[in-house]
Structures are given as structure tokens and as C-alpha cells.
Coordinates of C-alpha atoms and ligand atoms in Angstrom, one line a residue:
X1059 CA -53.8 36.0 -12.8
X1060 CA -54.0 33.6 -16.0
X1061 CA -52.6 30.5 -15.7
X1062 CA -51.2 28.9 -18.4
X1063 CA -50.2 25.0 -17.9
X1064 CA -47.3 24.3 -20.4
X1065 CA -45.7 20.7 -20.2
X1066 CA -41.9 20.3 -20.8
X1067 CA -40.3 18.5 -24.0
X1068 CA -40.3 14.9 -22.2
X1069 CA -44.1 15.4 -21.8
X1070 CA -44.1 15.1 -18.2
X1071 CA -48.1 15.5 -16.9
X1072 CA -48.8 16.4 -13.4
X1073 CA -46.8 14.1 -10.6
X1074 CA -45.0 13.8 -7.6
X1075 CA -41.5 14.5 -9.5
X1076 CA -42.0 17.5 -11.0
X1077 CA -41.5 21.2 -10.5
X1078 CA -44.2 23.7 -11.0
X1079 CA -42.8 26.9 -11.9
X1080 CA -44.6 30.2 -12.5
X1081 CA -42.8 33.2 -14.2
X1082 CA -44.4 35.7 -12.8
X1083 CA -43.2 38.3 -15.3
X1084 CA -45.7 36.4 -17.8
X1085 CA -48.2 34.2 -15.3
X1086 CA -47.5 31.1 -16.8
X1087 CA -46.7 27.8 -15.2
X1088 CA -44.6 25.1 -16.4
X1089 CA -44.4 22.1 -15.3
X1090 CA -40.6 20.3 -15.1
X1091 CA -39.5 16.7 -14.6
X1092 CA -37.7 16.2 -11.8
X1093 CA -35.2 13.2 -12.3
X1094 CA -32.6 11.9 -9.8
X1095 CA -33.4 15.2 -7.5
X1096 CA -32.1 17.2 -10.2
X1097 CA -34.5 19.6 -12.7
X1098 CA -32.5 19.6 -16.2
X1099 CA -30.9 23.1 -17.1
X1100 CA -32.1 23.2 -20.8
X1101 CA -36.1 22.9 -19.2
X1102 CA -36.1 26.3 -18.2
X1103 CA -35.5 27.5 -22.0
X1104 CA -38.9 27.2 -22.2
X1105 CA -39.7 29.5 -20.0
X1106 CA -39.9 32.6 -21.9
X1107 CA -41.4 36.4 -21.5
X1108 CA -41.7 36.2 -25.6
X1109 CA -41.1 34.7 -28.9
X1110 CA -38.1 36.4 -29.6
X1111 CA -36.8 35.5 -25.4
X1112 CA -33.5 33.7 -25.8
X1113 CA -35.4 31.8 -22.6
X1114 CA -34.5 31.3 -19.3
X1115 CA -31.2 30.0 -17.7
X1116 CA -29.5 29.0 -14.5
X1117 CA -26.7 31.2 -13.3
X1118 CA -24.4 29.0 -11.2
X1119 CA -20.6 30.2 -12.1
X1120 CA -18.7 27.6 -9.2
X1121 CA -20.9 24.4 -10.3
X1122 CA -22.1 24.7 -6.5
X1123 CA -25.1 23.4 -7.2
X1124 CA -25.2 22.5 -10.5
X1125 CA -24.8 17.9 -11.3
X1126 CA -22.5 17.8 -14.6
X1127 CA -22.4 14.6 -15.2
X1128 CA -23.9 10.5 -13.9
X1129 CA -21.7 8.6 -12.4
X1130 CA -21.4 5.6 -10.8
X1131 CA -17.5 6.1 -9.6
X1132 CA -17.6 7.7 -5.9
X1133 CA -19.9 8.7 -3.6
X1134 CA -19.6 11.7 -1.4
X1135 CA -22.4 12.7 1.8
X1136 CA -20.3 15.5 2.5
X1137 CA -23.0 16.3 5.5
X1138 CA -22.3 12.7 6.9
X1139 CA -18.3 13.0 6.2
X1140 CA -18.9 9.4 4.0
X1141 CA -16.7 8.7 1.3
X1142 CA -16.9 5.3 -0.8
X1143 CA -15.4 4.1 -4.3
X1144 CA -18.2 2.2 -6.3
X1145 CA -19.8 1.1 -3.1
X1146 CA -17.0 0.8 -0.7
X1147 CA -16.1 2.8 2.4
X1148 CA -12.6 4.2 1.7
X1149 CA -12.0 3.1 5.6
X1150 CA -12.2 -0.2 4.2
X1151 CA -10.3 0.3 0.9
X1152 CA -7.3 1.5 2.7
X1153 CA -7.4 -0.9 5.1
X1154 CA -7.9 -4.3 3.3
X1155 CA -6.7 -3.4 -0.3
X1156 CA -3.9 -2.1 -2.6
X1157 CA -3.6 1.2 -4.3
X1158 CA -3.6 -0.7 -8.0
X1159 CA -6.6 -2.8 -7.1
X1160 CA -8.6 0.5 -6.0
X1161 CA -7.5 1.6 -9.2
X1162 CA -9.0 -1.1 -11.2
X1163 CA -11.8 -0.8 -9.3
X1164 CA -12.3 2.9 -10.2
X1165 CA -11.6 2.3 -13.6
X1166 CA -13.4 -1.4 -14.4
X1167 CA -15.9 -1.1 -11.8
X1168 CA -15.3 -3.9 -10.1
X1169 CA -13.0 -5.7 -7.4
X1170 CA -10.3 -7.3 -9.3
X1171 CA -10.1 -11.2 -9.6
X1172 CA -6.6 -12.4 -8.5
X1173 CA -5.9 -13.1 -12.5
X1174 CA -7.5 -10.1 -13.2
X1175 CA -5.0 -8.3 -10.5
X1176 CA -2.6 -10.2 -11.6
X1177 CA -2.6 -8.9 -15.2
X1178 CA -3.8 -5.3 -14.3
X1179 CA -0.3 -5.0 -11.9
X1180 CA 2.1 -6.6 -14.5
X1181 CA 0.9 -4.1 -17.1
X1182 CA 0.9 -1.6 -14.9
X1183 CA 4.5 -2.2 -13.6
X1184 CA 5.4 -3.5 -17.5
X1185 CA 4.1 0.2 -18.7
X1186 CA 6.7 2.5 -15.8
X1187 CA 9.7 3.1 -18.3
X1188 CA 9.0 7.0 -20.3
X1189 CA 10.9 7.6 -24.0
X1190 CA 14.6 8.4 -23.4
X1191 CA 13.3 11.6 -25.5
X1192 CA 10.7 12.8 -22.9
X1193 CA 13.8 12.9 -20.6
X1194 CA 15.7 14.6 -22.9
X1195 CA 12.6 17.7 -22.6
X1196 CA 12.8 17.5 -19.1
X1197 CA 16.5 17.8 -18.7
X1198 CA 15.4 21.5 -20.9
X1199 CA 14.0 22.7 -17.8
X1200 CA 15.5 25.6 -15.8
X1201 CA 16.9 23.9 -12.6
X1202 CA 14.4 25.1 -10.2
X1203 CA 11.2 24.3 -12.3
X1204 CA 8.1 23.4 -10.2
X1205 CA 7.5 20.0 -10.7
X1206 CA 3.9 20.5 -11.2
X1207 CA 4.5 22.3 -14.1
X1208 CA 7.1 20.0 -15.3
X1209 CA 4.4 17.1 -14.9
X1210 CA 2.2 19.0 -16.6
X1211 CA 4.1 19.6 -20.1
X1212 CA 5.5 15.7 -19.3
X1213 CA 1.8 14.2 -19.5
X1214 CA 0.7 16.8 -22.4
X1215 CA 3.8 15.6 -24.3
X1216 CA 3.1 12.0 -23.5
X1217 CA 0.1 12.3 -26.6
X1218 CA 3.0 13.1 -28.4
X1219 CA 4.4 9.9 -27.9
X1220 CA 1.6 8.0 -28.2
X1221 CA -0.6 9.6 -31.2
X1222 CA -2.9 6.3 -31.5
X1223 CA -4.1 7.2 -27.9
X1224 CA -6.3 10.0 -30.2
X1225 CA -8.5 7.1 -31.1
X1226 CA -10.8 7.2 -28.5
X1227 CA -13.7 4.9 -29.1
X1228 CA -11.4 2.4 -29.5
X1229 CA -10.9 -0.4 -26.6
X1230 CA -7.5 -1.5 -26.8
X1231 CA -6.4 2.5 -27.5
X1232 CA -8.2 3.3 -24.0
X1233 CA -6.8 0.5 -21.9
X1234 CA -3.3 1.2 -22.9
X1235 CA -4.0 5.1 -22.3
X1236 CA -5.4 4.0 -18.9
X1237 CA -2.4 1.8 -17.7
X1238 CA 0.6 4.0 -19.7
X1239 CA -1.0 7.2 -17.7
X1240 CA -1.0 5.0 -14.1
X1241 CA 2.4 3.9 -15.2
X1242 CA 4.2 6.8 -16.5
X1243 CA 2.3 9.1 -14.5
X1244 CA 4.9 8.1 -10.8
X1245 CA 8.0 8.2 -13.2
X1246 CA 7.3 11.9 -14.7
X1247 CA 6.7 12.7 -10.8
X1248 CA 10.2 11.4 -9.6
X1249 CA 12.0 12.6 -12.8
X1250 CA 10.9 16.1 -12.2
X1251 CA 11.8 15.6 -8.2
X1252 CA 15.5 14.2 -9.3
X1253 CA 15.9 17.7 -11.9
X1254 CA 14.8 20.1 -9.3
X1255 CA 17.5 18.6 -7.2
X1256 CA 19.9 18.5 -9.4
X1257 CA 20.5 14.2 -9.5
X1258 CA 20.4 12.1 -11.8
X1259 CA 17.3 10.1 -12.5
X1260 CA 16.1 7.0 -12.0
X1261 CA 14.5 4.3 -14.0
X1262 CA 12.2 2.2 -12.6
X1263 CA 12.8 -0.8 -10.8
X1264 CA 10.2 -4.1 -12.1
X1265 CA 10.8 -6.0 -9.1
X1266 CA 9.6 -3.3 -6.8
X1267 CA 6.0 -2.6 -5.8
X1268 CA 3.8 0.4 -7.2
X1269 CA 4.4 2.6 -4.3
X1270 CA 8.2 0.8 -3.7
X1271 CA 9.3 2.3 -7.4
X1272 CA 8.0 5.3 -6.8
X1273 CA 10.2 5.8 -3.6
X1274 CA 13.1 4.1 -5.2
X1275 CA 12.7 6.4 -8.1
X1276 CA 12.4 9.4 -5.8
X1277 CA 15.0 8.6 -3.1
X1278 CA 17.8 5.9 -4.5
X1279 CA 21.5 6.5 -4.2
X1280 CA 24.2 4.2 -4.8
X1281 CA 22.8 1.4 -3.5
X1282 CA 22.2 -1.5 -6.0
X1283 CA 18.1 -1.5 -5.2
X1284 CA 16.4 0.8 -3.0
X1285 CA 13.7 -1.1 -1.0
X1286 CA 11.7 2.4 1.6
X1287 CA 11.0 0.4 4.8
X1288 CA 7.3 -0.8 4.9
X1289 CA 5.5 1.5 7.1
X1290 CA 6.5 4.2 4.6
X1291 CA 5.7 2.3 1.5
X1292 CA 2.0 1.2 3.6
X1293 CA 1.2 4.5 4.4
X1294 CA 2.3 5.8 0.9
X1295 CA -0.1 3.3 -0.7
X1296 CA -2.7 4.5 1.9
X1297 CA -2.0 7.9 0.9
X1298 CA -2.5 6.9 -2.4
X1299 CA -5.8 5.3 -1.9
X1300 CA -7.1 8.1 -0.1
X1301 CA -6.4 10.5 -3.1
X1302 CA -7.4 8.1 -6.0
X1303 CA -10.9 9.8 -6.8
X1304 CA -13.2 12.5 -5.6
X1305 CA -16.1 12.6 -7.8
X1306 CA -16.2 16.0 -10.1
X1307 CA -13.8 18.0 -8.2
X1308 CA -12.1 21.1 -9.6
X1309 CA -9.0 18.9 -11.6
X1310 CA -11.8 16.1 -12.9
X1311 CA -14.2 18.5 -14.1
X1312 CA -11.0 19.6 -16.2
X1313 CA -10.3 16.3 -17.4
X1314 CA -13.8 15.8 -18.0
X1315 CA -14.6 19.5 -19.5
X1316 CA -11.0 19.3 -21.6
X1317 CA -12.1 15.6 -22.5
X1318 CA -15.5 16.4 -23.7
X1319 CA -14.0 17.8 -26.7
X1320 CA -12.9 14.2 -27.6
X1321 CA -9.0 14.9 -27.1
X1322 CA -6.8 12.3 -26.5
X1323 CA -6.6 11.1 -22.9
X1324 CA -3.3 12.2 -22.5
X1325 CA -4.1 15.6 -22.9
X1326 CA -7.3 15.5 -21.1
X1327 CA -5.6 14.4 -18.0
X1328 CA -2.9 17.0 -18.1
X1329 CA -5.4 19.6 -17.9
X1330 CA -6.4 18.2 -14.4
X1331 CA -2.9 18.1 -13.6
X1332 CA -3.1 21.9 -14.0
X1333 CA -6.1 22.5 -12.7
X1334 CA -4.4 20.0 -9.5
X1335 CA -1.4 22.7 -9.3
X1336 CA -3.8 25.2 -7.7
X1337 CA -3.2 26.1 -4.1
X1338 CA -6.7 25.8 -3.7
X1339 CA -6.8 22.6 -5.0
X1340 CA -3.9 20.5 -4.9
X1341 CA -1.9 22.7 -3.7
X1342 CA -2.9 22.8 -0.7
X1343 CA -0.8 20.8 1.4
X1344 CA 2.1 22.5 0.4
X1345 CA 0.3 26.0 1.6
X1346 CA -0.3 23.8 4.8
X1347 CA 3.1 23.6 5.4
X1348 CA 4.1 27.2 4.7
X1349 CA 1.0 28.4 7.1
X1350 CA 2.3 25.7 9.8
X1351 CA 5.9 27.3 9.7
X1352 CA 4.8 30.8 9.7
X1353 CA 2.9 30.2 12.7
X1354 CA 6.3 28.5 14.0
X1355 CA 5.0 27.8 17.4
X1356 CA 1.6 27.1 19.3
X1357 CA 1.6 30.4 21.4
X1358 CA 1.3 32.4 18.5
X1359 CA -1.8 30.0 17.3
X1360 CA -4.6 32.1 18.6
X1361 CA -3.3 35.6 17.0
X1362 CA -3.4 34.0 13.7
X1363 CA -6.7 32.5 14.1
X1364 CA -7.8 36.2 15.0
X1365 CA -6.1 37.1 11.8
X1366 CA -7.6 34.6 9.6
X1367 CA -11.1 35.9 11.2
X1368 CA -10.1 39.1 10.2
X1369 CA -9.8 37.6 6.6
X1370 CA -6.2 38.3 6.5
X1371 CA -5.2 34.6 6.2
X1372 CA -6.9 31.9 5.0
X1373 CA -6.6 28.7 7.2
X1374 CA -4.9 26.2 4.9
X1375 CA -6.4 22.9 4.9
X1376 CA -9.5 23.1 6.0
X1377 CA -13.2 23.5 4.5
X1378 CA -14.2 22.1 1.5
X1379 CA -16.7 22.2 -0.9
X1380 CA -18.6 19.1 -0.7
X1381 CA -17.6 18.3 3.7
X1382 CA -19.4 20.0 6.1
X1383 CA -17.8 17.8 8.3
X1384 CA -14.4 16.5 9.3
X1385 CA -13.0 15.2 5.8
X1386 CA -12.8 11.2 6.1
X1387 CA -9.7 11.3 4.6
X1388 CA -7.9 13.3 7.0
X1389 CA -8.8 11.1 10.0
X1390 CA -7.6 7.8 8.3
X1391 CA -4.2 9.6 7.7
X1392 CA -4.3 10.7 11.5
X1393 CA -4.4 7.3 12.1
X1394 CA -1.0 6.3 10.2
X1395 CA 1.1 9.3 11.4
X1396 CA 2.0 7.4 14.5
X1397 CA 3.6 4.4 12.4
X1398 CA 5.0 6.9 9.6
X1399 CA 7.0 9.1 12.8
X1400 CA 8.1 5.5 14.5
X1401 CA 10.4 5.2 10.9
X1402 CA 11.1 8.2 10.0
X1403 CA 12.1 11.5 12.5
X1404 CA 9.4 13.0 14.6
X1405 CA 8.0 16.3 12.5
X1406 CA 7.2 18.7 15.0
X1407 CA 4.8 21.3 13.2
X1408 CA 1.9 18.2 13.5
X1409 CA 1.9 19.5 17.3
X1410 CA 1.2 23.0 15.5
X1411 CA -0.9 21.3 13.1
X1412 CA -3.2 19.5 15.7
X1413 CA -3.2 22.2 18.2
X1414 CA -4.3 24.7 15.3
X1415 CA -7.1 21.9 14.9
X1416 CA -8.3 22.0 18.6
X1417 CA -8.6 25.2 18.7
X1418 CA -9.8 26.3 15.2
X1419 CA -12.8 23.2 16.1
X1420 CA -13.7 25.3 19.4
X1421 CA -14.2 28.4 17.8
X1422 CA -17.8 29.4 16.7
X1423 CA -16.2 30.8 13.5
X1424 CA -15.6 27.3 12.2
X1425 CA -18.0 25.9 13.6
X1426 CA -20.9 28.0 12.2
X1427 CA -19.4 27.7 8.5
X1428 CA -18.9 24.2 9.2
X1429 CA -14.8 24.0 8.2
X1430 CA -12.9 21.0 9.6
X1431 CA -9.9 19.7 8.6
X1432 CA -9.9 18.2 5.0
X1433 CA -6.9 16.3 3.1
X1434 CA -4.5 18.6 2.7
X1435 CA -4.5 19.7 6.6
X1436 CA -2.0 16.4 7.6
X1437 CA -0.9 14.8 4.7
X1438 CA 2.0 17.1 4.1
X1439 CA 3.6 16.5 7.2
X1440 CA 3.7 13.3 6.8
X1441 CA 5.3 13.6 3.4
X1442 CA 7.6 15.9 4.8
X1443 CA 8.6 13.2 7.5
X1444 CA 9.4 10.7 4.8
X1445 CA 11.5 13.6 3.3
X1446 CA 9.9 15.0 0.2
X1447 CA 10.3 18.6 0.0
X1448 CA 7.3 20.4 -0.1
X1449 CA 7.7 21.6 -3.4
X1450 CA 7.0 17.6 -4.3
X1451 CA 3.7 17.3 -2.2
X1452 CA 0.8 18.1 -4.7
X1453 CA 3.3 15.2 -7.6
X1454 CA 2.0 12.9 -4.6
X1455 CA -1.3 13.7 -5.4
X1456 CA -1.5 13.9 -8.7
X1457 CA 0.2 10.3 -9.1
X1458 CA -3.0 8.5 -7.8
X1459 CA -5.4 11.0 -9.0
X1460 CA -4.2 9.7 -12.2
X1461 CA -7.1 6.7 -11.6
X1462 CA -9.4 8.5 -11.1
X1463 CA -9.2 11.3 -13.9
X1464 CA -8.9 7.5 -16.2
X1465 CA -11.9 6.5 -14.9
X1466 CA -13.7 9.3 -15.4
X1467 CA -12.9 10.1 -18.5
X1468 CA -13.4 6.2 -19.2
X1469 CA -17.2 6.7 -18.2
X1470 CA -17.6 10.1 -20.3
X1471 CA -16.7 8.1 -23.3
X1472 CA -19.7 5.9 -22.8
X1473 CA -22.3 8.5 -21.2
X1474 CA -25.0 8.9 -24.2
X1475 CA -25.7 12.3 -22.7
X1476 CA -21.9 13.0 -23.8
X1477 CA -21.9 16.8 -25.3
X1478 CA -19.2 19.1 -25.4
X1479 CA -19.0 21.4 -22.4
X1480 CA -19.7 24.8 -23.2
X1481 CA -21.3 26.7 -20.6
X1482 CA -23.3 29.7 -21.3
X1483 CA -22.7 33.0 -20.1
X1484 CA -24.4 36.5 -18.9
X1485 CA -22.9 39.2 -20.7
X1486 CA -22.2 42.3 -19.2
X1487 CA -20.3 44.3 -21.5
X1488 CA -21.2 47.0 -24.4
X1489 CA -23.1 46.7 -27.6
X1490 CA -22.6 47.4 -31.2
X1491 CA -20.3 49.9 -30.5
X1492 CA -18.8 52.6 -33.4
X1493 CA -15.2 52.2 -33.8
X1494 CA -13.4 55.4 -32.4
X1495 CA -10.4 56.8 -34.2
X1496 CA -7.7 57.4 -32.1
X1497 CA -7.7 61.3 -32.7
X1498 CA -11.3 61.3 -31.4
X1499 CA -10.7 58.9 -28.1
X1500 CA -11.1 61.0 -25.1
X1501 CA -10.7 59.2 -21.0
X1502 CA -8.6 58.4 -18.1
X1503 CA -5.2 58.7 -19.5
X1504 CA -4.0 55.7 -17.3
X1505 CA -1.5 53.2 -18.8
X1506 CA -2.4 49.4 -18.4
X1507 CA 0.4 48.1 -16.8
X1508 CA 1.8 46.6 -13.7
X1509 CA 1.3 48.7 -10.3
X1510 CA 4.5 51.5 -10.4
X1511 CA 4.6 50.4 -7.0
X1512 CA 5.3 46.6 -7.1
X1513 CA 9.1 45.6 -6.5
X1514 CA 10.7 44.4 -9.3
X1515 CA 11.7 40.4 -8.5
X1516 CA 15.5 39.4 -9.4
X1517 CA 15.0 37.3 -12.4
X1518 CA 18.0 35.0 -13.1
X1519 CA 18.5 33.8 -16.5
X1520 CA 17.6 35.0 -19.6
Ligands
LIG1850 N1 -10.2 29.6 6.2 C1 -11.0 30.6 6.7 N2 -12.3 30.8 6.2 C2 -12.7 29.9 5.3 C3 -12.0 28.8 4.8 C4 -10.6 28.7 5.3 N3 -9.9 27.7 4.9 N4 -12.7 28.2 3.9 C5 -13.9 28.8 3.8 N5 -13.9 29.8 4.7 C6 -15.0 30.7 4.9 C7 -15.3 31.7 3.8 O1 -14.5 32.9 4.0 C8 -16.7 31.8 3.8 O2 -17.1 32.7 4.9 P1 -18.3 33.8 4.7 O3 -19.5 33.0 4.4 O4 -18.3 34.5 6.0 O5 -17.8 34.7 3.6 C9 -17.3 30.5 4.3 O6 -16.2 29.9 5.0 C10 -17.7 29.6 3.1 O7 -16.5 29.4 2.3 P2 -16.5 29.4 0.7 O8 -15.3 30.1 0.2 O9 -17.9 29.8 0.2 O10 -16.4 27.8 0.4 P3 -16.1 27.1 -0.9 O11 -16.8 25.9 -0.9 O12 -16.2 28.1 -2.1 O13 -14.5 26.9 -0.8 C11 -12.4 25.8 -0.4 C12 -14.0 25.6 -0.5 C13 -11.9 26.4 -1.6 C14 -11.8 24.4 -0.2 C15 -12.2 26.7 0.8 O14 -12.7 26.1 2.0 C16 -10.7 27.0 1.0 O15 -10.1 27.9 0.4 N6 -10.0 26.2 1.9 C17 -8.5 26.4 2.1 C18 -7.8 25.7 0.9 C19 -7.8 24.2 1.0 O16 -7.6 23.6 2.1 N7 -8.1 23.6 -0.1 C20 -8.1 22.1 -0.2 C21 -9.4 21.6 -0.5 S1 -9.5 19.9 -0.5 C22 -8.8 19.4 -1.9 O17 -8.8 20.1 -2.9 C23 -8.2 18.1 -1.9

């Protein structure tokens, strides 16, 4: 067989980190850099059966194994269940620090100096209040609106509001996106909470703290100030620091695809707010809470665990992507149930919830695919102890995701290997095809449509 030794682009000789490759349709070899344990996609173009070869490429639809970016943000050994934010163990984070300082450290890189805390919470906190005319388009929506899609249009319109933001290489433009979307971000939240139930809303409150407002803005009545008792606002801000960042999951990889196309920030983020609404994603916890009340009571646990082998149900909650071990995440929020139950009433679906986990851990199905419990498997019972509905739970999410989408968008905006994102694709379908007059069409005579069969839904309204 003729061997052909080809070097790559970068010129990369024969080493320890590279790739030899040989197409075997051809015999040649090639010769790739290998760079941070990654080959680069746009190396195999090279590799080509002819001239006229468009060249090879790399088919990976999910990203599942695919880097799309550096950064320097979070680290994730999904295998060792470790999670730290520019260097520090979240175990730590939540223990010693504050939601706004882990989201200056996200965002800036580094721990805060008390000044520089100092000034990153007043403008923050100075940032909470939304234009009367953003509540005006919320009060528009139908009563019952999800508000996850009411947050959505509510950050997209926010660009709207603040037009400048669309200067993105400029520093002042980006700091003032960064704390306006931190801000604003926990007010959209409530507001849409206070429309779906049908009260008024509530404006923040300056003397409060982050996590405070937010309950005050969520939760106050009559009362002249609403201060949450502290073990809710602690593990609130826990909660929050547990959900600032997650490297390129599914919403940031919106942010950053959406963002790549140098949009404003405001609009870059809300696309990770929809991508966050997803019940695979964000939405998560809320299906938690659904599967936990179906199952309604631990006898009835192992029949549904038969079902979801059967792959008639999906166990909400746990697996993930990156984890092939018990989420880090979900055993620091095991930790504050306790003290979140001792304030509020006891929920009793978490004896469903860690019963299901006992016996979904023993069971070789789980096991052998490696699913534990991530996130989403306990946080929304302990929302719903503090009272949120669960139609509220992934708002609680997206509110301190909100860092992290800043601060990766933040360090897109300085990568140099910043492109737009615009995967390639394998195309499947015809070719240069004769346009058929109608006369002349001949096939299946079936009508595109809804199944006959599906039930028509009530639909209220016009
Ligand atoms: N229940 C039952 N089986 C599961 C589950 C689950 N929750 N998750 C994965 N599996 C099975 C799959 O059927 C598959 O089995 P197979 O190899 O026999 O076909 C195997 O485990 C591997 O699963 P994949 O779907 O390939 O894993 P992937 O990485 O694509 O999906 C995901 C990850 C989407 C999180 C998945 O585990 C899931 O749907 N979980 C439930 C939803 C959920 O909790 N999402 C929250 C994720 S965390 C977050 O977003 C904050």
C-alpha cells in the first residue's frame, strides 16, 4: 500500500501530539496536531479521495464529543462528579460565599475585593427596577402564560430598551449589559410569577439582599417590607450558586451560538432562556415534580421503575450528559433540605423522591448507564416547600444562570478564535430535481395535517 506522509496546515512534523490518520479509501496518511487533547475539525478537510472532494468531516449532531469553545470559566470531571468555578470547588463556593460574588467571579475572573464587592452589589441592586413600559407588555399576556415564555420575550425586549447594549466591543456597553441582565433578570422572574397569579407586582426593594428582593418581589403582601426568614433566603442563595454556570451546556451553547453572530447581549441571553425552558434542560425539575406526584406513593415505586425500563417513562432528574456520577450539585442541596423543611412545612414527595433514589441506585439498569441523581432531582421540592408553584421552578434557574450566560458570552467576545457558528451538515435529500406540474404529480394521496385521531384541546380565548 503507498504511503503518502502529508503534514497539516500548522506544519506539525512527526511527535508525540499528533494523530496519524490513514484513509484507507486513498492510502494516504496525514499527520494532525493534537492540541489540548482535542484534534481540530477543519484538519480533516484535508483528507480527501480527490481534487474535486469537498474533504472530510466529523459527524457529531449532540456536540457529545465535539469542544466548541476555550474556556477558563468552570470545570466539570463528570467521571469524578467535581465541579469548580474558575478554580473553586462549588462545595466551597456555597459554603463560604455569596451568590453576587460567585457571579463576579464567573464574570471578572476573580474573587471580588471587598470594594470591588462592594461596587459590583450596589450596581447590581442599583440596576433591579425594569421600564414601567416592559410591564405594560407583560400585563398583554394571557393570564395563564408560562413564565418561561414570558421571561423569554421580557429579556429579548430588554435590547429594546437598551439599543447601546448592540455595541459590543465596547467596555462600559458590556458591564452595564452584564449587571442590567443580573439585575433585571429576578424582577422579569417575579413579575411574570405575580401575572400568572393574577397580583399585582412588585418593585423591588434596595434595602433587601439579592436573593431577599427576589422573595419580596415574589411573595410580598400588605406588609410594609417583606424580609423571607433566613434559612430560605440561605438556601435560595445556595440554590443560586449551585445553578450560576455549567460550562457549554444546552442554554450557553445558545447564548454562545446566538451570540456568535455578534447580537446584542440581551438577545443572546434570551435565546438560552429558551433553550433553559426545555424539559430536558431546565425544565426539569418541574417534570420531577409531576413524575414524583404521579407515582403518589412509595409502593407504587418499583412498577414505575419497571415502566421506565420498559422505556415508557423517563426517570426525571437523573442522568446527565457530562456526570457519570452522582451530580455534585444535588448532594449539596440534600444537605440544606433539612434546614429549608425546619421553616417552611415538611413536603412529603422528598420521601418519594429519596426512596425513588434508593432504589433506582440498586438497580443494575442505572447502574450500568451510570444515571444518578443530577440537579433537577431535589431542587424542586424544595422550591415547592418555600411555596413557589411549580410552574415557577425553571424562573429559579434561569435567574442565576443569568452569570453565567454573561460570562460566557463576556469571554466569546475576547476569544481570537471567535467565528460565527455555523455547523455543517450531511444532506440526505434529493437533487436537481424537475419541477412537476400539478396535473402531472402522481403519489400517496395523504393530506399533511394533524393525526384525525388527536382530541381536539378546549382553547379559551380567541
Ligand atoms: N431515565 C431513564 N433512562 C435514561 C435516562 C433517564 N432519565 N437518562 C438516560 N437514560 C438512558 C437512555 O435511555 C440510554 O439508554 P440506552 O443506552 O439503553 O439507549 C442511556 O441512559 C444513555 O442516555 P442518553 O439519552 O444517551 O444520554 P444523554 O447524555 O443524551 O442525555 C439527559 C442526558 C438528556 C440529561 C438524559 O439523561 C435525560 O433525559 N434525563 C432526564 C431529564 C433530566 O433530568 N434533565 C436534566 C439534566 S440536568 C440539567 O439540565 C440541569
Amino acid at each position: 500500500m503507498a504511503t503518502e506522509q502529508q503534514t497539516t496546515e500548522s506544519g506539525v512534523g512527526s511527535g508525540t501530539e499528533s494523530l496519524t490518520v490513514t484513509d484507507n479509501r486513498t492510502g494516504k496518511t496525514y499527520e494532525l496536531p493534537i492540541a489540548d487533547g482535542t484534534v481540530r475539525g477543519l484538519d480533516l478537510r484535508q483528507i480527501k479521495v480527490d481534487d474535486d472532494d469537498f474533504g472530510l468531516m466529523s459527524y457529531d449532531p449532540a456536540f457529545t464529543n465535539t469542544a466548541s469553545c476555550r474556556s477558563a470559566i468552570t470545570y466539570i470531571d463528570g467521571e469524578a462528579g467535581i465541579l469548580e468555578h474558575r478554580g473553586y470547588s462549588i462545595a466551597e463556593l456555597c459554603e463560604k460565599s455569596t451568590f453576587l460574588e460567585v457571579a463576579y467571579l464567573l464574570i471578572w475572573g476573580e474573587l471580588p475585593t471587598k470594594a470591588q464587592l462592594e461596587r459590583w452589589v450596589f450596581d447590581v441592586t442599583h440596576h433591579t427596577f425594569v421600564h414601567e413600559d416592559l410591564k405594560h407588555l407583560f400585563e398583554g399576556f394571557r393570564y395563564d402564560a408560562h413564565p418561561m415564555g414570558m421571561l423569554l420575550s421580557g429579556v429579548g425586549a430588554l435590547s429594546t430598551f437598551y439599543p447601546d447594549a448592540k455595541q459590543i466591543n465596547d467596555e462600559e456597553e458590556r458591564y452595564m449589559a452584564a449587571v442590567r441582565l443580573i439585575a433585571k433578570v429576578p424582577t422579569l422572574a417575579a413579575f411574570s410569577y405575580r401575572h400568572n397569579m393574577g397580583l399585582p407586582y412588585v418593585y423591588p426593594d434596595n434595602e433587601l439582599s439579592f436573593a431577599e428582593n427576589f422573595l419580596s418581589m415574589v411573595f410580598k403582601k400588605t406588609e410594609a417590607r417583606h424580609t423571607p426568614k433566613p434559612e430560605l433566603t440561605k438556601a435560595l442563595d445556595v440554590l443560586f450558586i449551585l445553578h450560576a454556570d455549567h460550562e457549554q451546556n444546552c442554554s450557553t451553547n445558545a447564548v454562545r451560538g446566538v451570540g456568535s453572530s455578534d447580537v446584542d447581549p440581551y438577545s443572546a441571553v434570551a435565546a438560552g432562556v429558551a433553550a433553559l425552558y426545555g424539559p430536558l434542560h431546565g425544565g426539569a425539575n418541574e417534570a420531577v415534580l409531576r413524575m414524583l406526584r404521579r407515582i403518589d406513593s412509595v409502593d407504587n415505586i418499583p412498577d414505575f421503575l419497571a415502566r421506565v425500563k420498559d422505556r415508557e417513562e423517563k426517570l426525571m432528574g437523573f442522568g446527565h450528559r457530562v456526570y457519570k456520577n452522582y451530580d455534585p450539585r444535588a448532594r449539596i442541596i440534600q444537605e440544606h433540605m433539612d434546614a429549608v423543611f425546619e421553616a417552611t412545612e415538611y413536603n412529603p414527595l422528598v420521601e418519594i423522591a429519596r426512596e425513588l433514589e434508593k432504589q433506582a441506585l440498586a438497580d443494575e439498569y442505572f447502574t450500568e448507564r451510570k444515571l444518578y441523581p443530577n440537579v433537577d432531582f431535589y431542587s424542586g421540592i424544595i422550591y415547592e416547600a418555600m411555596g413557589i408553584p411549580t410552574d415557577m421552578f425553571t424562573l429559579l434557574f434561569a435567574i442565576p444562570r443569568t452569570a453565567g450566560w454573561v460570562a460566557q458570552w463576556m469571554e466569546m467576545q475576547e476569544d481570537p478564535d471567535k467565528k460565527i457558528a455555523r455547523p455543517r451538515q450531511i444532506y440526505t435529500g434529493e437533487r436537481e430535481r424537475s419541477y412537476v406540474a400539478m396535473a402531472d404529480r402522481e403519489g400517496p394521496e395523504k393530506i399533511v395535517g394533524p393525526p384525525a385521531r388527536r382530541p381536539k384541546r378546549p382553547r379559551r380565548g380567541a
